[in-house]
Amino acid sequence: IYADPKDPETVYVLNAPMLKSIDGGKSFSTIAVNHGDQHDLWINPEDPKNMILSNDGGAAITFNGGSSWSSQDNQPTAQFYRVIADDQFPYHIYGGQQDNSTVRIASKTIAGGIGVRDWNSVAGGESAFLAFNNPAHPVLIYGTSIQGFITVQNDKTGTNKDIMARPSVNLGSVPKDQLYRFNWNGPLVHNQLNPAILYHGANKLLRSDNGGFSWTEISPDLTRNDSSKHGTTGVPFTNEAAGGEIYNTISYIASSPHDEKVIWVGTDDGRVQVTRDGGASWTDVGRNVPGVPRGTWVSRVEASNFEEEIAYVTYDGHWLDDTTPYVFKTTDFGSTWENISANIPSNNPGNSVYTIVEDSNNANLLFVGTEFGCFVSIDGGA
C-alpha cells in the first residue's frame, strides 16, 4: 500500500493488478500496466505523477500518473528459480521464468554474440523443474509448473503434450480434497543412470517409465502429513488459489549416479528420506540431522558424484524467521550428519541456503547458493 506524498486522498494498492483510489479508499480503479503481479512502487516525492513500478515482468516508469508506461522489453529482467544444462556442445541452459515461459538459451554461438534467435521456450511453466530423455541429445524435454502440471516438448516436431500424473485443474481447490499435494516448485528429475525413468514429487514420489504417459506411486506419503494444514490456504484473508501455500509436499528429489535404486527426497516440512531399493522401503534420515528446527524447508538434496553413501542437504528456514545457514553432509546414507556450514555468515540479516552442488571432478570442491551470494569450498566444506 503506497500513499501519494502530496494528496492525502490518493492511495495505490499493488496486487495482481495495480489499484488506485482518489477518495481515501472508498472506491478503487485499475491502472493499466505492462505485466501482472505487482511488487513494489516508488513515487517521486516532488512529482507524484512520476512513478517506478516493479512486477513479475520487470520494471517500468511513468511520468503521467500511470496513463502510459515505459517498455519492459528494453532490459534483461527475469526471476529464475533454478537452471540446468544439457551435455551438448556447446551446452544449452534451461530454466523457468517467474510468470513467464520456460527458456532455453545457447551458452555459445559461432556468431559474435548470443542473440534473441539463440533462445526459445520449452516445456513447463514459471516454477519449472526441467529434465531430458537424453542429456547429450535432448529430443524430449520435460517441464513442470504449478499444481503438478507437467508437459513434454518434442524438439523434432515442436509439439507439446500434457502428461500430468492425474489430469485436473486444482486452482482454488482445498488440499485435503486433492489426490496429490504438489509444491509450487514440484520437483521433476530423470534417473541419472537411466534417463528414460522420470521421478515427480507430490506428497508421494511418482515414477514414470514411459516418458510421463503413465505414473506409478513408489512411496507412501513422505511428508509429515499434518492434516491441520490441509484446509483452505491463505485464510482468513483470501484463498491462495494458485497453490503457493500448499504444505506437506516433496520439495526436492536426487537420483544417485551410482545405483539406479538409490533416491533421496526432501520435503517442505523438514523430512529427508532415502530409498535403496527403488522405493520398496524408505528411511527417514532427516531425524538424524542435528540442530535444525522441526519443519524447516529442505531446499536441496545432492547425491555425491564420488561415493554412493555420501549426500548433502541444505535447509531454508526463512519461512520460520530463521535465516541461519544450514548445510550438512553424510557419509553413511544419512545415519549421521556433519554440519559443514562452516564460515558462511549467519549474522543479521542471515543467509538462508537455497542450494548446494558438488563438482563433478573434485570431491572437495563445493558450491553453495544463499540469499546473499555464492560461496565456494575447496576443502569439502571445512
PDB file of C-alpha atoms in Angstrom, residues 172-285:
ATOM      1  CA  GLY A 172      -8.874 -22.893  -5.805  1.00  0.00           C
ATOM      2  CA  SER A 173      -9.373 -26.448  -4.556  1.00  0.00           C
ATOM      3  CA  VAL A 174      -8.657 -27.407  -0.960  1.00  0.00           C
ATOM      4  CA  PRO A 175      -5.532 -29.549  -0.386  1.00  0.00           C
ATOM      5  CA  LYS A 176      -7.426 -32.154   1.645  1.00  0.00           C
ATOM      6  CA  ASP A 177      -9.590 -32.823  -1.417  1.00  0.00           C
ATOM      7  CA  GLN A 178      -6.650 -33.301  -3.796  1.00  0.00           C
ATOM      8  CA  LEU A 179      -5.345 -36.761  -4.662  1.00  0.00           C
ATOM      9  CA  TYR A 180      -1.773 -35.392  -4.639  1.00  0.00           C
ATOM     10  CA  ARG A 181      -0.383 -32.299  -2.947  1.00  0.00           C
ATOM     11  CA  PHE A 182       2.201 -30.540  -5.120  1.00  0.00           C
ATOM     12  CA  ASN A 183       4.685 -27.869  -4.139  1.00  0.00           C
ATOM     13  CA  TRP A 184       4.665 -24.633  -6.173  1.00  0.00           C
ATOM     14  CA  ASN A 185       8.085 -25.894  -7.300  1.00  0.00           C
ATOM     15  CA  GLY A 186       7.080 -29.538  -7.748  1.00  0.00           C
ATOM     16  CA  PRO A 187      10.374 -31.356  -8.440  1.00  0.00           C
ATOM     17  CA  LEU A 188      10.992 -33.449 -11.558  1.00  0.00           C
ATOM     18  CA  VAL A 189      14.233 -35.322 -12.298  1.00  0.00           C
ATOM     19  CA  HIS A 190      15.339 -38.153 -14.536  1.00  0.00           C
ATOM     20  CA  ASN A 191      17.201 -41.172 -13.192  1.00  0.00           C
ATOM     21  CA  GLN A 192      20.908 -40.405 -13.614  1.00  0.00           C
ATOM     22  CA  LEU A 193      21.693 -43.931 -14.799  1.00  0.00           C
ATOM     23  CA  ASN A 194      18.555 -44.388 -16.884  1.00  0.00           C
ATOM     24  CA  PRO A 195      17.152 -41.090 -18.218  1.00  0.00           C
ATOM     25  CA  ALA A 196      14.078 -42.911 -19.518  1.00  0.00           C
ATOM     26  CA  ILE A 197      12.898 -43.071 -15.885  1.00  0.00           C
ATOM     27  CA  LEU A 198      11.301 -39.891 -14.508  1.00  0.00           C
ATOM     28  CA  TYR A 199      10.530 -39.013 -10.891  1.00  0.00           C
ATOM     29  CA  HIS A 200       7.972 -36.384  -9.903  1.00  0.00           C
ATOM     30  CA  GLY A 201       7.385 -35.239  -6.340  1.00  0.00           C
ATOM     31  CA  ALA A 202       3.949 -34.638  -4.812  1.00  0.00           C
ATOM     32  CA  ASN A 203       3.390 -35.735  -1.218  1.00  0.00           C
ATOM     33  CA  LYS A 204       4.248 -39.166  -2.613  1.00  0.00           C
ATOM     34  CA  LEU A 205       7.004 -39.933  -5.093  1.00  0.00           C
ATOM     35  CA  LEU A 206       5.764 -40.766  -8.586  1.00  0.00           C
ATOM     36  CA  ARG A 207       7.688 -42.680 -11.241  1.00  0.00           C
ATOM     37  CA  SER A 208       7.215 -42.990 -14.981  1.00  0.00           C
ATOM     38  CA  ASP A 209       8.985 -45.487 -17.250  1.00  0.00           C
ATOM     39  CA  ASN A 210       7.308 -44.323 -20.468  1.00  0.00           C
ATOM     40  CA  GLY A 211       8.037 -40.634 -20.739  1.00  0.00           C
ATOM     41  CA  GLY A 212       5.218 -39.479 -18.481  1.00  0.00           C
ATOM     42  CA  PHE A 213       2.330 -41.178 -20.267  1.00  0.00           C
ATOM     43  CA  SER A 214       1.585 -43.044 -17.045  1.00  0.00           C
ATOM     44  CA  TRP A 215       2.778 -42.675 -13.447  1.00  0.00           C
ATOM     45  CA  THR A 216       3.154 -45.098 -10.536  1.00  0.00           C
ATOM     46  CA  GLU A 217       3.389 -44.308  -6.825  1.00  0.00           C
ATOM     47  CA  ILE A 218       6.661 -45.675  -5.423  1.00  0.00           C
ATOM     48  CA  SER A 219       6.334 -44.359  -1.881  1.00  0.00           C
ATOM     49  CA  PRO A 220       3.841 -43.689   0.867  1.00  0.00           C
ATOM     50  CA  ASP A 221       3.302 -40.087   1.939  1.00  0.00           C
ATOM     51  CA  LEU A 222       6.877 -38.959   2.656  1.00  0.00           C
ATOM     52  CA  THR A 223       5.857 -35.728   4.419  1.00  0.00           C
ATOM     53  CA  ARG A 224       4.676 -35.133   7.973  1.00  0.00           C
ATOM     54  CA  ASN A 225       1.124 -35.194   6.545  1.00  0.00           C
ATOM     55  CA  ASP A 226      -0.265 -32.695   9.067  1.00  0.00           C
ATOM     56  CA  SER A 227      -3.976 -32.682   8.230  1.00  0.00           C
ATOM     57  CA  SER A 228      -4.480 -29.432  10.170  1.00  0.00           C
ATOM     58  CA  LYS A 229      -2.526 -27.719   7.348  1.00  0.00           C
ATOM     59  CA  HIS A 230      -4.705 -29.100   4.523  1.00  0.00           C
ATOM     60  CA  GLY A 231      -7.630 -26.703   4.702  1.00  0.00           C
ATOM     61  CA  THR A 232      -8.258 -23.626   2.572  1.00  0.00           C
ATOM     62  CA  THR A 233      -4.930 -21.864   2.070  1.00  0.00           C
ATOM     63  CA  GLY A 234      -4.434 -18.149   2.647  1.00  0.00           C
ATOM     64  CA  VAL A 235      -7.320 -17.742   5.090  1.00  0.00           C
ATOM     65  CA  PRO A 236      -8.572 -15.688   6.863  1.00  0.00           C
ATOM     66  CA  PHE A 237      -7.779 -13.180   4.098  1.00  0.00           C
ATOM     67  CA  THR A 238      -8.355 -14.934   0.776  1.00  0.00           C
ATOM     68  CA  ASN A 239      -7.974 -18.354  -0.798  1.00  0.00           C
ATOM     69  CA  GLU A 240      -4.475 -18.587  -2.296  1.00  0.00           C
ATOM     70  CA  ALA A 241      -5.936 -20.338  -5.308  1.00  0.00           C
ATOM     71  CA  ALA A 242      -2.767 -20.833  -7.395  1.00  0.00           C
ATOM     72  CA  GLY A 243      -1.194 -23.294  -4.971  1.00  0.00           C
ATOM     73  CA  GLY A 244       1.638 -21.259  -3.481  1.00  0.00           C
ATOM     74  CA  GLU A 245       0.675 -22.189   0.087  1.00  0.00           C
ATOM     75  CA  ILE A 246       0.043 -25.917  -0.262  1.00  0.00           C
ATOM     76  CA  TYR A 247       2.010 -27.644   2.539  1.00  0.00           C
ATOM     77  CA  ASN A 248       3.385 -31.128   3.279  1.00  0.00           C
ATOM     78  CA  THR A 249       4.914 -31.646  -0.162  1.00  0.00           C
ATOM     79  CA  ILE A 250       8.125 -33.014  -1.648  1.00  0.00           C
ATOM     80  CA  SER A 251      10.480 -30.125  -2.373  1.00  0.00           C
ATOM     81  CA  TYR A 252      13.483 -31.926  -3.853  1.00  0.00           C
ATOM     82  CA  ILE A 253      14.496 -35.253  -5.426  1.00  0.00           C
ATOM     83  CA  ALA A 254      18.025 -36.540  -6.025  1.00  0.00           C
ATOM     84  CA  SER A 255      18.804 -39.649  -8.058  1.00  0.00           C
ATOM     85  CA  SER A 256      22.073 -41.421  -7.288  1.00  0.00           C
ATOM     86  CA  PRO A 257      24.694 -41.525 -10.077  1.00  0.00           C
ATOM     87  CA  HIS A 258      25.959 -44.859  -8.662  1.00  0.00           C
ATOM     88  CA  ASP A 259      22.892 -47.024  -8.083  1.00  0.00           C
ATOM     89  CA  GLU A 260      19.652 -46.759 -10.035  1.00  0.00           C
ATOM     90  CA  LYS A 261      17.663 -47.809  -6.955  1.00  0.00           C
ATOM     91  CA  VAL A 262      19.005 -45.103  -4.614  1.00  0.00           C
ATOM     92  CA  ILE A 263      16.792 -41.997  -4.438  1.00  0.00           C
ATOM     93  CA  TRP A 264      16.898 -39.136  -1.928  1.00  0.00           C
ATOM     94  CA  VAL A 265      13.846 -36.968  -1.183  1.00  0.00           C
ATOM     95  CA  GLY A 266      13.471 -33.744   0.813  1.00  0.00           C
ATOM     96  CA  THR A 267      10.193 -32.136   1.882  1.00  0.00           C
ATOM     97  CA  ASP A 268       8.950 -28.650   2.676  1.00  0.00           C
ATOM     98  CA  ASP A 269       8.230 -29.728   6.254  1.00  0.00           C
ATOM     99  CA  GLY A 270      11.778 -30.830   7.041  1.00  0.00           C
ATOM    100  CA  ARG A 271      11.931 -34.513   6.247  1.00  0.00           C
ATOM    101  CA  VAL A 272      14.809 -36.200   4.394  1.00  0.00           C
ATOM    102  CA  GLN A 273      14.056 -39.728   3.180  1.00  0.00           C
ATOM    103  CA  VAL A 274      16.135 -42.234   1.242  1.00  0.00           C
ATOM    104  CA  THR A 275      15.341 -45.492  -0.506  1.00  0.00           C
ATOM    105  CA  ARG A 276      17.986 -48.013  -1.539  1.00  0.00           C
ATOM    106  CA  ASP A 277      15.620 -50.447  -3.230  1.00  0.00           C
ATOM    107  CA  GLY A 278      13.839 -48.264  -5.773  1.00  0.00           C
ATOM    108  CA  GLY A 279      11.043 -47.227  -3.438  1.00  0.00           C
ATOM    109  CA  ALA A 280      10.076 -50.548  -1.860  1.00  0.00           C
ATOM    110  CA  SER A 281      11.163 -49.192   1.532  1.00  0.00           C
ATOM    111  CA  TRP A 282      12.060 -45.738   2.842  1.00  0.00           C
ATOM    112  CA  THR A 283      14.130 -44.464   5.784  1.00  0.00           C
ATOM    113  CA  ASP A 284      13.572 -41.075   7.425  1.00  0.00           C
ATOM    114  CA  VAL A 285      17.181 -39.954   7.848  1.00  0.00           C
TER     115      VAL A 285
END
